Tab-separated table of C-alpha atoms in Angstrom:
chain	number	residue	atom	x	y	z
A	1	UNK	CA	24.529	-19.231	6.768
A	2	UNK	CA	22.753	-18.978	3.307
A	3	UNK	CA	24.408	-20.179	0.113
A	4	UNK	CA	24.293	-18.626	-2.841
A	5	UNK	CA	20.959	-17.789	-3.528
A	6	UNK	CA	19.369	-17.115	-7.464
A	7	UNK	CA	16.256	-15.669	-9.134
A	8	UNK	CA	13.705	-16.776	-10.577
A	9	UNK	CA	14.306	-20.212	-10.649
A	10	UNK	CA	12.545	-20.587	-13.596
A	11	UNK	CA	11.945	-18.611	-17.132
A	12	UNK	CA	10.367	-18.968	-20.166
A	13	UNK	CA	11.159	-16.240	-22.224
A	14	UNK	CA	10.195	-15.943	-26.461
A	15	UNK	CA	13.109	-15.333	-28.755
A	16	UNK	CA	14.117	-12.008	-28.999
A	17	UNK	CA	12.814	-10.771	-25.978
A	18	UNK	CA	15.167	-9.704	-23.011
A	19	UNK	CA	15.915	-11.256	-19.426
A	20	UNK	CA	17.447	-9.890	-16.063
A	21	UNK	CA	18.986	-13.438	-13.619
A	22	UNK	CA	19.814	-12.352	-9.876
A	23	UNK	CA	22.314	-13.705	-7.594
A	24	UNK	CA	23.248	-13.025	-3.758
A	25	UNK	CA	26.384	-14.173	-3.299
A	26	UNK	CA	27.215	-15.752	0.206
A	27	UNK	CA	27.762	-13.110	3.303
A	28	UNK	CA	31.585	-11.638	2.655
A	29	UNK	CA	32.379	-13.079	-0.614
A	30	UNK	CA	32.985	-10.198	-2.930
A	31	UNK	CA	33.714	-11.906	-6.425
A	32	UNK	CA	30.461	-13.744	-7.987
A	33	UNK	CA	31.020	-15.484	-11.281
A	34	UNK	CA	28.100	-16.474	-14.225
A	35	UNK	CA	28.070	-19.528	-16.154
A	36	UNK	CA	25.959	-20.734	-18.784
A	37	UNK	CA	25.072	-24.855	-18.553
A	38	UNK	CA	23.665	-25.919	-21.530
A	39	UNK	CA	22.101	-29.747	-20.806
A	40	UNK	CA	24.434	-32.211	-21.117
A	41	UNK	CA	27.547	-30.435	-20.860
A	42	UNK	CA	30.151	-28.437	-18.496
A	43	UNK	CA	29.069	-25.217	-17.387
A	44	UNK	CA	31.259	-22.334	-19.487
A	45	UNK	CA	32.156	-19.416	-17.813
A	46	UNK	CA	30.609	-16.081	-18.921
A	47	UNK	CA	31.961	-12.879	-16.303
A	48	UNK	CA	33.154	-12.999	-13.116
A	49	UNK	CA	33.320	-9.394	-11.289
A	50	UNK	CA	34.886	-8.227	-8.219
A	51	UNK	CA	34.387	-5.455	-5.973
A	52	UNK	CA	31.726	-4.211	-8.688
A	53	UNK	CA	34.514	-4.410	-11.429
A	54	UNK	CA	34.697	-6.538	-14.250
A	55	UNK	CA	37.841	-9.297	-13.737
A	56	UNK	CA	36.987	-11.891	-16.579
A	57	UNK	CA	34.728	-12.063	-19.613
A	58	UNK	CA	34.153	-15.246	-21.421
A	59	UNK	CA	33.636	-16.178	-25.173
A	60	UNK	CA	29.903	-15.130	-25.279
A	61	UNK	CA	28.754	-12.395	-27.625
A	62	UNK	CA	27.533	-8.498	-26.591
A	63	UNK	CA	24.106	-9.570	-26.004
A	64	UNK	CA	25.144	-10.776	-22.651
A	65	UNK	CA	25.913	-8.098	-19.833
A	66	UNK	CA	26.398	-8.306	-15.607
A	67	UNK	CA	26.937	-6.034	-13.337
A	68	UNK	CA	27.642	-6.054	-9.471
A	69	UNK	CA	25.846	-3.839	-6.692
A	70	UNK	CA	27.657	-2.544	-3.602
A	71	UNK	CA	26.428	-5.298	-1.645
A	72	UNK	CA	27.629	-7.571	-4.328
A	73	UNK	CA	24.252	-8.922	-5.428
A	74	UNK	CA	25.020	-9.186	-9.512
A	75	UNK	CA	22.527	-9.531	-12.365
A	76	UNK	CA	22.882	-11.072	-15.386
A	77	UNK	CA	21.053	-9.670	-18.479
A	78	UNK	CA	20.523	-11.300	-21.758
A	79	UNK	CA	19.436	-9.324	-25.132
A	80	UNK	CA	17.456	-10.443	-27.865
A	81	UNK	CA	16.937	-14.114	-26.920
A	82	UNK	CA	17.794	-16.810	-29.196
A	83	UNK	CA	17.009	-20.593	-28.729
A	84	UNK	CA	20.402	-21.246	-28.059
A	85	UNK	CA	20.561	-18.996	-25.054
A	86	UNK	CA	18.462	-21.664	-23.525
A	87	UNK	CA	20.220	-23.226	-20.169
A	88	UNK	CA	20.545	-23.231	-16.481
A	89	UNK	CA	22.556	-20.117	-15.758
A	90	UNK	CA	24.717	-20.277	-12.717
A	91	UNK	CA	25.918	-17.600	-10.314
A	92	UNK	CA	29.457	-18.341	-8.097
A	93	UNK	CA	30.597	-17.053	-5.110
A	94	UNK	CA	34.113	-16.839	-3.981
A	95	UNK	CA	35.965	-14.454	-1.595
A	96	UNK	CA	39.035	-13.807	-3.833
A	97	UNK	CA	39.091	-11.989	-6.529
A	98	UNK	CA	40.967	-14.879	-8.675
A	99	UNK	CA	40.855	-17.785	-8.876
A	100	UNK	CA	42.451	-20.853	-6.924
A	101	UNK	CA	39.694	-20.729	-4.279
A	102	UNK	CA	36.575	-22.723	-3.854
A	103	UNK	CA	33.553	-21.134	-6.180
A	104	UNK	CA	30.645	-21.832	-4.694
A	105	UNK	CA	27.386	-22.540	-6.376
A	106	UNK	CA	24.208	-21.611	-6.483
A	107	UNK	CA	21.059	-23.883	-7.331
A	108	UNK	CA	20.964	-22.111	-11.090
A	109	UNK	CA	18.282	-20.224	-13.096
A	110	UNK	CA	16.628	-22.425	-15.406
A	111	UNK	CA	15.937	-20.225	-18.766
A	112	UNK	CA	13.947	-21.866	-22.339
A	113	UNK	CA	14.021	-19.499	-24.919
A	114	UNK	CA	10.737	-20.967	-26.983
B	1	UNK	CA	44.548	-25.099	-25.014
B	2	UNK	CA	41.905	-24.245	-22.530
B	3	UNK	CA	40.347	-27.519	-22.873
B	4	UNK	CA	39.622	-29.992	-19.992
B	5	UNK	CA	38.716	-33.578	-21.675
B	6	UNK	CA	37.403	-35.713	-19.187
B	7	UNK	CA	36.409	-38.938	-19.455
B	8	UNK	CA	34.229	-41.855	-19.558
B	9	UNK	CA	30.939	-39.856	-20.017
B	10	UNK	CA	29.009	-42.411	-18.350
B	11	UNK	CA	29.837	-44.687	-15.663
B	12	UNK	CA	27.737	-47.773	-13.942
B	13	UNK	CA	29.484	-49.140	-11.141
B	14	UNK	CA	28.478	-52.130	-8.297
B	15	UNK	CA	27.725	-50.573	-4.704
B	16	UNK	CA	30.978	-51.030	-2.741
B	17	UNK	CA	33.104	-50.958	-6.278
B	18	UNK	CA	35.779	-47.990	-7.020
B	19	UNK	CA	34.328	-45.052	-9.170
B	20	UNK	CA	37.058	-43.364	-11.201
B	21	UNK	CA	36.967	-41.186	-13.677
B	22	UNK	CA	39.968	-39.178	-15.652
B	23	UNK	CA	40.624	-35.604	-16.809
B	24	UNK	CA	43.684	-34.056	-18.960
B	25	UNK	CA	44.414	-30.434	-19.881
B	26	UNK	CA	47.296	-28.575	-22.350
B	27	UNK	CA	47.475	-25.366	-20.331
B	28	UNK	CA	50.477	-25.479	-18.164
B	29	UNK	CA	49.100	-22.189	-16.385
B	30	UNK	CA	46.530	-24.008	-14.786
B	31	UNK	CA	47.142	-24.382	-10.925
B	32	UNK	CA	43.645	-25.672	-9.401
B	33	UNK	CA	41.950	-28.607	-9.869
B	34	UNK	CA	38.548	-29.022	-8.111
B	35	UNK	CA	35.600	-31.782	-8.967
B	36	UNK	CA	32.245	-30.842	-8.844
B	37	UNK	CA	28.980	-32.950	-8.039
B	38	UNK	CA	25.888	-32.240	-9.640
B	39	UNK	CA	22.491	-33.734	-8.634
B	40	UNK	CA	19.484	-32.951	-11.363
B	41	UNK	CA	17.918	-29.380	-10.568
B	42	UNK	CA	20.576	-28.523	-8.507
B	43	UNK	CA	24.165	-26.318	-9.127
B	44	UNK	CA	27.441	-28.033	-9.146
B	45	UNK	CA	29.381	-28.632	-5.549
B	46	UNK	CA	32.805	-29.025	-4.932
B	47	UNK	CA	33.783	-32.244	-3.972
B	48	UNK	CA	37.339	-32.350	-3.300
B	49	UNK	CA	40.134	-29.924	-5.179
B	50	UNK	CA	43.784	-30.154	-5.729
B	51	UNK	CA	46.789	-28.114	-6.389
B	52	UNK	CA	49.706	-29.864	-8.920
B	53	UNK	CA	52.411	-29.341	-5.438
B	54	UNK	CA	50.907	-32.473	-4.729
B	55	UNK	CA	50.040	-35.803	-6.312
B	56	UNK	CA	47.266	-37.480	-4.174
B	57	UNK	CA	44.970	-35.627	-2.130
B	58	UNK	CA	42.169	-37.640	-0.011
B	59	UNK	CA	38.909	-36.585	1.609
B	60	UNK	CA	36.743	-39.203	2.817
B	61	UNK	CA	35.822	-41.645	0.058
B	62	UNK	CA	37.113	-39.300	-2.448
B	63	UNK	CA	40.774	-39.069	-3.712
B	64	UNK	CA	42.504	-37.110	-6.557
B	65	UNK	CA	45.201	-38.073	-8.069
B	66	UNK	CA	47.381	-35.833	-10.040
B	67	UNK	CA	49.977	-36.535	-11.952
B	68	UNK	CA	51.660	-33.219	-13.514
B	69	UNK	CA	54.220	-34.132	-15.728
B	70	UNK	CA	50.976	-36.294	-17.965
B	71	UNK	CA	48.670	-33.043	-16.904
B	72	UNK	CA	45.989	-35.656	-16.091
B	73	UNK	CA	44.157	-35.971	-12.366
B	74	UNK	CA	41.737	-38.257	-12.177
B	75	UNK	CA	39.066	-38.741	-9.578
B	76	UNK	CA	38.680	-42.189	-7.154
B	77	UNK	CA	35.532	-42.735	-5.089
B	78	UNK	CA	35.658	-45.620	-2.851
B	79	UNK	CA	33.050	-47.942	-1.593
B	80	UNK	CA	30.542	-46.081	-4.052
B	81	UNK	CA	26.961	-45.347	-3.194
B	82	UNK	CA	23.668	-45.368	-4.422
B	83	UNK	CA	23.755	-41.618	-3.210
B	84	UNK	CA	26.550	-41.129	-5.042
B	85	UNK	CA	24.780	-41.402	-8.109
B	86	UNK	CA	25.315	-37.956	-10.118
B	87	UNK	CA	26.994	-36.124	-12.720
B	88	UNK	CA	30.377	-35.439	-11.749
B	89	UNK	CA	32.709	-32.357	-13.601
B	90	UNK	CA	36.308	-31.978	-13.363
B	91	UNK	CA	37.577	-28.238	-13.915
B	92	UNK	CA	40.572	-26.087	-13.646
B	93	UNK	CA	41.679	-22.629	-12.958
B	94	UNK	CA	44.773	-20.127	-13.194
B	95	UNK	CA	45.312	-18.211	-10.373
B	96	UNK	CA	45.734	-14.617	-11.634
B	97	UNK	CA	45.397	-13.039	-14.431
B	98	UNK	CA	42.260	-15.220	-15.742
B	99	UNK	CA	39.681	-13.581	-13.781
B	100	UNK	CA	38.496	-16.718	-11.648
B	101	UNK	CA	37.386	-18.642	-14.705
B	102	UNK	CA	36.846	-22.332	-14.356
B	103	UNK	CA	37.179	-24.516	-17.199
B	104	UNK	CA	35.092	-27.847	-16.846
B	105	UNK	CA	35.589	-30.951	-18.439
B	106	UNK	CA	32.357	-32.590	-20.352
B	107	UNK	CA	30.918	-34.625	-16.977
B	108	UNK	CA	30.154	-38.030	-16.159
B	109	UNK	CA	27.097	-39.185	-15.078
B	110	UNK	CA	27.646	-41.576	-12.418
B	111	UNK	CA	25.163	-44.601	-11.411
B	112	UNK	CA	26.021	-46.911	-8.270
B	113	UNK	CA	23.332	-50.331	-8.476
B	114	UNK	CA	22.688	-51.481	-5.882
């Protein structure tokens, strides 16, 4: 079975301009989860949505916005780009809405905001 | 209080020696503790997780420890590998209520000599 799959796997956007990250989550899992890893450090959690729903939203400001299809593909879209919003973005898959089961990963969108 | 401090950051052990590396958290709420490895390029995958109704759990060369009344768990891999040789993150989640979030420690970047 396929992971979690993500697209593009790389970006290279200019500051100020906009971006749209995909993610498939695995077959059946209905909850996907976005994090932002900036190098060198933990990834922090950004949403997580469930059955197309919004279930968590993390300390990151109004630029950022998801949403989740009916086949639970999810994008993630980013507003006026600023060098800081450089980072690998991860998508997660689970199959419960909370948490206290496995997330599982995919291989991460690599963004540079130049 | 939603902190995970783990710790060292780096880590250089002998081929055959015992890896371990330490995490600590305030928030009582927290009832999942999973470890991720990370290779370069690629996301994070879970390498073995733990709930606090337990104090050791073991999967292959891997063991958690967990000790609940410190809120510390700390990670042991045995007989360490040159493949072994990644970033590792500890993390934590509530279960409800906290929309799946998982809150990762700082990593430790792992390199088995040979």
């Amino acid at each position: 079975d396929a992971g979690v799959t993500q697209s593009p796997t790389h970006l290279i956007k200019t500051r100020g301009q906009q971006v749209t990250l995909r993610c498939s989550p695995i077959s059946g899992h209905k909850s996907v989860s976005w994090y932002q890893q900036v190098l060198g450090q933990g990834p922090q959690f950004i949403f997580q949505y469930y059955e197309k729903e919004e279930r968590g939203r993390g300390n990151f400001p109004d630029r950022f916005s998801a949403r989740q299809f009916p086949n639970y593909s999810s994008e993630l879209n980013v507003n006026a780009l600023l060098l800081g919003d450089s980072a690998l973005y991860l998508c997660a898959s689970s199959s419960l809405a909370f948490g206290g089961e496995t997330q599982y990963f995919g291989p991460g969108t690599r963004l540079l905001v130049l | 209080q939603q902190q995970v401090k783990q710790s060292p950051q780096s880590l250089i052990v002998q081929k055959g020696g015992i890896s371990i590396i330490n995490c600590a958290y305030e928030n009582t709420a927290f009832d999942y503790f999973p470890w991720y490895q990370q290779f370069p390029g690629k996301g994070p995958a879970l390498l073995i997780a733990i709930r606090p109704d337990v104090s050791e759990k073991k999967e292959g060369r891997s063991t958690i420890s967990f000790n609940k009344s410190a809120k510390q768990f700390s990670l042991h891999i045995m007989d360490s590998q040159p493949g072994d040789s990644a970033t590792y993150f500890c993390a934590a989640a509530a279960n409800y209520n906290q929309g799946g979030k998982l809150i990762f420690g700082q990593g430790t970047e792992l390199s088995v000599k040979p």
